[in-house]
Amino acid sequence: MSISQSLSGAPEPSKSKIGLSNGAIARIFTVPGQVVSVLVLVVPLLVALYMSFTDWSPTRGALFDASFIGFENYSELLIWDTRFTYAVIRTFLISVICLSLEFVFGLGLAVLFLRKFRGKSLLFSAFLTPMMILPVVVGYIFWMLFQSNGPINQVIEFVLGADATIQWFRSATAAIFAVIVTEVWHWTPLFFLILLSGLNAVPENPIRAAVILGANPRQVFWRVVMPMLKPVIIVAFVIRSMEIIKLFDEVFMLTRGGPGSSTETISLYIYKLAFNDFQLAYGAAAAFLVLIGSLLLVHLLLAPVRDQLLEVDR
């Protein structure tokens, strides 16, 4: 170790027997993983982007022999394709309703679990279980529950004391309701987990100061705790927003987008374009529009807390 390093207290970088520092060796070993990531992610993305500017389909020969049509697919989607427009609006409405309900239920459960009570650990595991189930399995479970002679109709008949058989998947309103119930049941635990972690991380000193100044529990919660919980809430909404925009499995298992196209989400519409109608180029253009919209949505959601998150990162 040199004299300057001894005075400054900085340790000398350790080197291997071949003369390379540990940091250089670590970077060398990460190169194969980076190359694989580029091949798996970037190359297909670029191919799909090129495809979106063509009129290619699997029945028209090779991709690079297809005609280059520029932004024709994009303009048709944005101007003329009402089915795509309705799918976007429908996905947005389902997202707003689901996110609102999941936040309210998740926050209520998180506040409840701040207290100590018997069976808390067992109930905690039980409430997190839905999040661990595959979406396709959740969709199939609720498809059986919402059958005309299924348990949900039987419970309704028991409560009303009369026959009340509801055809859940033959009405647009009832089908959307079934999708929302399924999605809320499946993903409320994620809000619950994130918000509970945020509540447990809230510092106690501001709460104690508010209590000393005469604030009641309701004032402490809404005026002290919730403002400090704002970054956590926004991050929870960002995570769920990115997921619910891709809503596919539950809808596919429950309704296949029906009746008609009344429950067709963006992901399901793109799937039908690509794999039912074989309009892969048109579907690729729709997928990139959704990607751009998702990036803009995340940018807007993170705007109020971006400075705080960057300060934490530093």
Coordinates of C-alpha atoms in Angstrom, one line a residue:
M1 CA 0.0 0.0 0.0
S2 CA 1.4 3.4 -0.9
I3 CA 1.9 6.3 1.5
S4 CA -0.9 8.4 -0.1
Q5 CA -3.3 5.5 0.3
S6 CA -2.2 4.9 3.9
L7 CA -2.9 8.6 4.7
S8 CA -6.2 8.7 2.9
G9 CA -7.4 5.4 4.3
A10 CA -8.5 4.2 0.9
P11 CA -7.9 0.5 0.4
E12 CA -5.8 -0.7 -2.5
P13 CA -7.9 -2.4 -5.2
S14 CA -7.5 -6.1 -4.9
K15 CA -6.2 -7.9 -8.0
S16 CA -6.4 -11.5 -9.2
K17 CA -3.4 -13.6 -10.2
I18 CA -3.9 -12.6 -13.8
G19 CA -3.5 -8.9 -13.0
L20 CA -7.1 -7.8 -13.3
S21 CA -9.1 -6.1 -10.6
N22 CA -12.1 -7.8 -9.1
G23 CA -14.3 -5.1 -10.7
A24 CA -12.9 -5.9 -14.1
I25 CA -13.5 -9.6 -13.7
A26 CA -17.0 -9.0 -12.5
R27 CA -17.7 -6.9 -15.6
I28 CA -16.2 -9.5 -17.9
F29 CA -18.5 -12.2 -16.4
T30 CA -21.6 -10.0 -16.9
V31 CA -21.0 -9.6 -20.6
P32 CA -22.6 -12.9 -21.6
G33 CA -25.7 -12.0 -19.7
Q34 CA -25.9 -8.6 -21.3
V35 CA -25.5 -10.1 -24.8
V36 CA -28.3 -12.6 -24.1
S37 CA -30.5 -9.8 -22.8
V38 CA -29.9 -7.8 -26.0
L39 CA -30.6 -10.8 -28.2
V40 CA -33.8 -11.7 -26.3
L41 CA -35.2 -8.2 -25.7
V42 CA -33.8 -5.7 -28.1
V43 CA -33.6 -7.7 -31.3
P44 CA -37.3 -8.9 -31.2
L45 CA -38.4 -5.4 -30.3
L46 CA -36.6 -3.9 -33.3
V47 CA -38.0 -6.6 -35.6
A48 CA -41.5 -5.9 -34.3
L49 CA -41.0 -2.2 -34.8
Y50 CA -40.0 -2.8 -38.4
M51 CA -42.9 -5.1 -38.9
S52 CA -45.3 -2.4 -37.7
F53 CA -44.4 -0.3 -40.7
T54 CA -45.2 -3.0 -43.2
D55 CA -48.3 -4.9 -44.4
W56 CA -46.8 -8.3 -43.6
S57 CA -48.7 -11.3 -42.5
P58 CA -47.7 -15.0 -42.2
T59 CA -49.6 -15.8 -45.4
R60 CA -47.6 -13.3 -47.5
G61 CA -44.1 -14.8 -47.5
A62 CA -41.0 -13.5 -45.7
L63 CA -41.1 -10.5 -43.5
F64 CA -38.4 -8.5 -45.2
D65 CA -40.1 -9.0 -48.6
A66 CA -43.3 -7.2 -47.4
S67 CA -44.2 -3.8 -48.6
F68 CA -43.1 -0.8 -46.4
I69 CA -46.2 1.3 -45.8
G70 CA -44.9 3.8 -43.2
F71 CA -47.3 5.0 -40.6
E72 CA -50.4 3.6 -42.4
N73 CA -51.1 1.0 -39.6
Y74 CA -50.8 3.6 -36.9
S75 CA -53.0 6.1 -38.6
E76 CA -55.7 3.5 -39.3
L77 CA -55.6 2.5 -35.6
L78 CA -55.9 6.0 -34.3
I79 CA -58.4 7.3 -36.8
W80 CA -60.5 4.5 -38.3
D81 CA -60.3 1.5 -35.9
T82 CA -63.2 2.1 -33.5
R83 CA -62.7 -1.4 -32.1
F84 CA -59.2 -0.4 -30.9
T85 CA -60.6 2.9 -29.5
Y86 CA -63.3 1.1 -27.5
A87 CA -60.8 -1.4 -26.3
V88 CA -58.6 1.4 -25.0
I89 CA -61.5 3.2 -23.3
R90 CA -62.8 -0.1 -21.9
T91 CA -59.4 -1.0 -20.5
F92 CA -59.0 2.5 -19.0
L93 CA -62.4 2.3 -17.3
I94 CA -61.7 -1.2 -15.9
S95 CA -58.3 0.0 -14.7
V96 CA -59.7 3.1 -12.9
I97 CA -62.4 1.1 -11.1
C98 CA -60.1 -1.8 -10.2
L99 CA -57.3 0.4 -9.0
S100 CA -59.7 2.5 -6.8
L101 CA -61.2 -0.5 -5.2
E102 CA -57.9 -2.3 -4.7
F103 CA -56.5 0.9 -3.1
V104 CA -59.4 1.3 -0.7
F105 CA -59.5 -2.4 0.3
G106 CA -55.7 -2.6 0.5
L107 CA -55.5 0.5 2.7
G108 CA -58.2 -0.8 5.0
L109 CA -56.5 -4.1 5.4
A110 CA -53.1 -2.4 6.0
V111 CA -54.5 -0.2 8.7
L112 CA -56.2 -3.2 10.3
F113 CA -53.0 -5.2 10.4
L114 CA -51.1 -2.4 12.2
R115 CA -52.8 -3.6 15.3
K116 CA -52.0 -6.8 17.2
F117 CA -54.7 -9.5 17.3
R118 CA -54.9 -13.3 17.5
G119 CA -54.2 -15.2 14.3
K120 CA -52.6 -12.1 12.7
S121 CA -49.8 -14.1 11.0
L122 CA -52.2 -16.7 9.7
L123 CA -54.6 -14.1 8.3
F124 CA -51.6 -12.2 6.7
S125 CA -50.6 -15.3 4.8
A126 CA -54.2 -16.0 3.8
F127 CA -54.8 -12.5 2.4
L128 CA -51.6 -12.7 0.4
T129 CA -52.5 -16.1 -1.2
P130 CA -54.6 -14.7 -4.1
M131 CA -51.6 -12.8 -5.4
M132 CA -49.6 -16.0 -5.6
I133 CA -52.1 -17.8 -7.9
L134 CA -51.5 -17.7 -11.7
P135 CA -53.9 -15.3 -13.5
V136 CA -55.1 -18.0 -15.8
V137 CA -56.0 -20.2 -12.8
V138 CA -57.8 -17.3 -11.1
G139 CA -59.8 -16.7 -14.3
Y140 CA -60.8 -20.3 -14.5
I141 CA -61.8 -20.4 -10.8
F142 CA -64.1 -17.3 -11.2
W143 CA -65.4 -18.6 -14.5
M144 CA -66.8 -21.6 -12.5
L145 CA -68.0 -19.4 -9.7
F146 CA -70.0 -17.1 -12.1
Q147 CA -71.7 -20.0 -13.9
S148 CA -75.6 -19.7 -13.9
N149 CA -75.8 -22.7 -11.4
G150 CA -72.5 -21.7 -9.7
P151 CA -71.9 -20.8 -6.0
I152 CA -72.3 -17.0 -6.5
N153 CA -75.9 -17.4 -7.9
Q154 CA -76.6 -19.8 -5.1
V155 CA -75.5 -17.3 -2.5
I156 CA -77.6 -14.6 -4.1
E157 CA -80.6 -16.9 -4.1
F158 CA -80.0 -17.8 -0.4
V159 CA -79.8 -14.1 0.6
L160 CA -82.9 -13.1 -1.4
G161 CA -84.9 -16.2 -0.6
A162 CA -86.0 -16.6 -4.2
D163 CA -84.8 -17.8 -7.6
A164 CA -82.4 -15.2 -9.0
T165 CA -80.3 -16.9 -11.7
I166 CA -78.1 -14.4 -13.3
Q167 CA -76.5 -15.1 -16.7
W168 CA -73.2 -13.3 -15.9
F169 CA -71.5 -13.8 -19.3
R170 CA -74.5 -13.0 -21.5
S171 CA -74.8 -9.4 -20.4
A172 CA -72.1 -6.8 -21.1
T173 CA -72.6 -5.1 -17.7
A174 CA -72.7 -8.3 -15.8
A175 CA -69.6 -9.6 -17.6
I176 CA -67.6 -6.5 -16.9
F177 CA -68.7 -6.7 -13.3
A178 CA -67.4 -10.3 -13.2
V179 CA -64.0 -9.2 -14.6
I180 CA -63.7 -6.4 -12.1
V181 CA -64.5 -8.7 -9.1
T182 CA -62.0 -11.2 -10.3
E183 CA -59.3 -8.6 -10.8
V184 CA -59.9 -6.9 -7.4
W185 CA -59.8 -10.2 -5.6
H186 CA -56.6 -11.2 -7.3
W187 CA -54.6 -8.0 -6.9
T188 CA -55.8 -6.3 -3.7
P189 CA -53.1 -8.2 -1.8
L190 CA -50.5 -6.3 -3.7
F191 CA -51.8 -2.9 -2.5
F192 CA -52.2 -4.4 1.0
L193 CA -48.6 -5.5 1.1
I194 CA -47.1 -2.3 -0.3
L195 CA -49.2 0.0 1.9
L196 CA -48.6 -2.1 5.0
S197 CA -44.8 -1.8 4.4
G198 CA -45.2 2.0 3.9
L199 CA -47.3 2.4 7.1
N200 CA -44.7 0.4 9.1
A201 CA -42.0 2.7 7.8
V202 CA -43.7 6.0 8.8
P203 CA -41.6 7.7 11.5
E204 CA -43.2 8.0 14.9
N205 CA -41.9 11.4 15.9
P206 CA -44.4 13.4 13.7
I207 CA -47.2 11.3 14.9
R208 CA -46.2 11.9 18.6
A209 CA -45.9 15.6 17.9
A210 CA -49.4 15.7 16.4
V211 CA -50.9 13.8 19.3
I212 CA -49.2 16.2 21.8
L213 CA -50.7 19.1 19.9
G214 CA -54.1 17.7 20.4
A215 CA -54.8 15.9 17.1
N216 CA -57.3 13.1 17.2
P217 CA -56.6 9.7 15.5
R218 CA -58.5 10.7 12.3
Q219 CA -56.6 14.0 12.0
V220 CA -53.3 12.2 12.6
F221 CA -54.0 9.6 9.9
W222 CA -55.2 12.0 7.2
R223 CA -53.0 15.0 7.9
V224 CA -49.8 13.4 9.1
V225 CA -49.6 9.7 7.9
M226 CA -51.2 10.0 4.5
P227 CA -49.0 12.8 3.2
M228 CA -45.9 10.8 4.2
L229 CA -47.4 7.8 2.5
K230 CA -47.8 9.6 -0.8
P231 CA -44.7 8.3 -2.5
V232 CA -45.6 4.7 -1.5
I233 CA -49.1 5.1 -2.8
I234 CA -47.9 6.5 -6.1
V235 CA -45.4 3.7 -6.6
A236 CA -48.2 1.1 -5.8
F237 CA -50.4 2.7 -8.5
V238 CA -47.6 2.7 -11.0
I239 CA -46.8 -1.0 -10.5
R240 CA -50.5 -2.0 -10.7
S241 CA -51.1 0.3 -13.7
M242 CA -48.4 -1.3 -15.7
E243 CA -49.9 -4.7 -14.9
I244 CA -53.6 -4.0 -15.4
I245 CA -52.9 -2.4 -18.8
K246 CA -51.8 -5.9 -19.8
L247 CA -55.0 -7.5 -18.5
F248 CA -55.5 -10.6 -20.6
D249 CA -55.6 -14.0 -18.7
E250 CA -58.6 -13.3 -16.5
V251 CA -60.7 -11.8 -19.4
F252 CA -59.7 -14.6 -21.8
M253 CA -60.7 -17.3 -19.3
L254 CA -63.9 -15.5 -18.2
T255 CA -65.5 -14.1 -21.3
R256 CA -63.1 -14.4 -24.3
G257 CA -64.0 -10.7 -24.8
G258 CA -67.7 -11.3 -25.0
P259 CA -70.6 -11.0 -25.2
G260 CA -69.6 -9.6 -28.6
S261 CA -66.6 -7.4 -27.9
S262 CA -68.1 -5.8 -24.7
T263 CA -65.2 -7.0 -22.4
E264 CA -62.4 -6.9 -25.0
T265 CA -59.3 -5.3 -23.5
I266 CA -56.3 -3.9 -25.4
S267 CA -54.2 -7.1 -24.8
L268 CA -57.1 -9.4 -25.9
Y269 CA -57.7 -7.3 -29.0
I270 CA -54.0 -7.4 -30.0
Y271 CA -54.0 -11.1 -29.4
K272 CA -57.0 -11.6 -31.7
L273 CA -55.4 -9.4 -34.4
A274 CA -52.2 -11.4 -34.3
F275 CA -53.3 -15.0 -33.7
N276 CA -56.9 -15.1 -35.0
D277 CA -56.8 -12.8 -37.9
F278 CA -53.0 -13.2 -38.6
Q279 CA -52.6 -9.4 -38.9
L280 CA -49.2 -9.4 -37.2
A281 CA -48.0 -6.1 -38.6
Y282 CA -51.2 -4.3 -37.6
G283 CA -51.1 -6.0 -34.2
A284 CA -47.5 -4.9 -33.8
A285 CA -48.5 -1.3 -34.5
A286 CA -51.2 -1.5 -31.9
A287 CA -48.8 -3.0 -29.3
F288 CA -46.3 -0.1 -29.9
L289 CA -49.1 2.5 -29.4
V290 CA -50.0 0.8 -26.1
L291 CA -46.3 0.8 -25.1
I292 CA -46.0 4.6 -25.8
G293 CA -49.2 5.2 -23.9
S294 CA -48.0 3.1 -20.9
L295 CA -44.7 5.1 -20.8
L296 CA -46.6 8.4 -20.8
L297 CA -48.9 7.2 -18.1
V298 CA -46.0 6.1 -15.9
H299 CA -44.2 9.4 -16.5
L300 CA -47.3 11.3 -15.4
L301 CA -47.9 9.2 -12.3
L302 CA -44.3 9.5 -11.1
A303 CA -44.1 13.2 -11.7
P304 CA -45.3 14.3 -8.2
V305 CA -42.6 12.1 -6.5
R306 CA -39.9 11.9 -9.1
D307 CA -37.6 14.4 -7.2
Q308 CA -38.0 12.4 -3.9
L309 CA -37.2 9.1 -5.6
L310 CA -34.1 10.6 -7.3
E311 CA -32.9 12.0 -4.0
V312 CA -33.3 8.6 -2.3
D313 CA -31.4 7.0 -5.3
R314 CA -28.5 9.4 -4.7

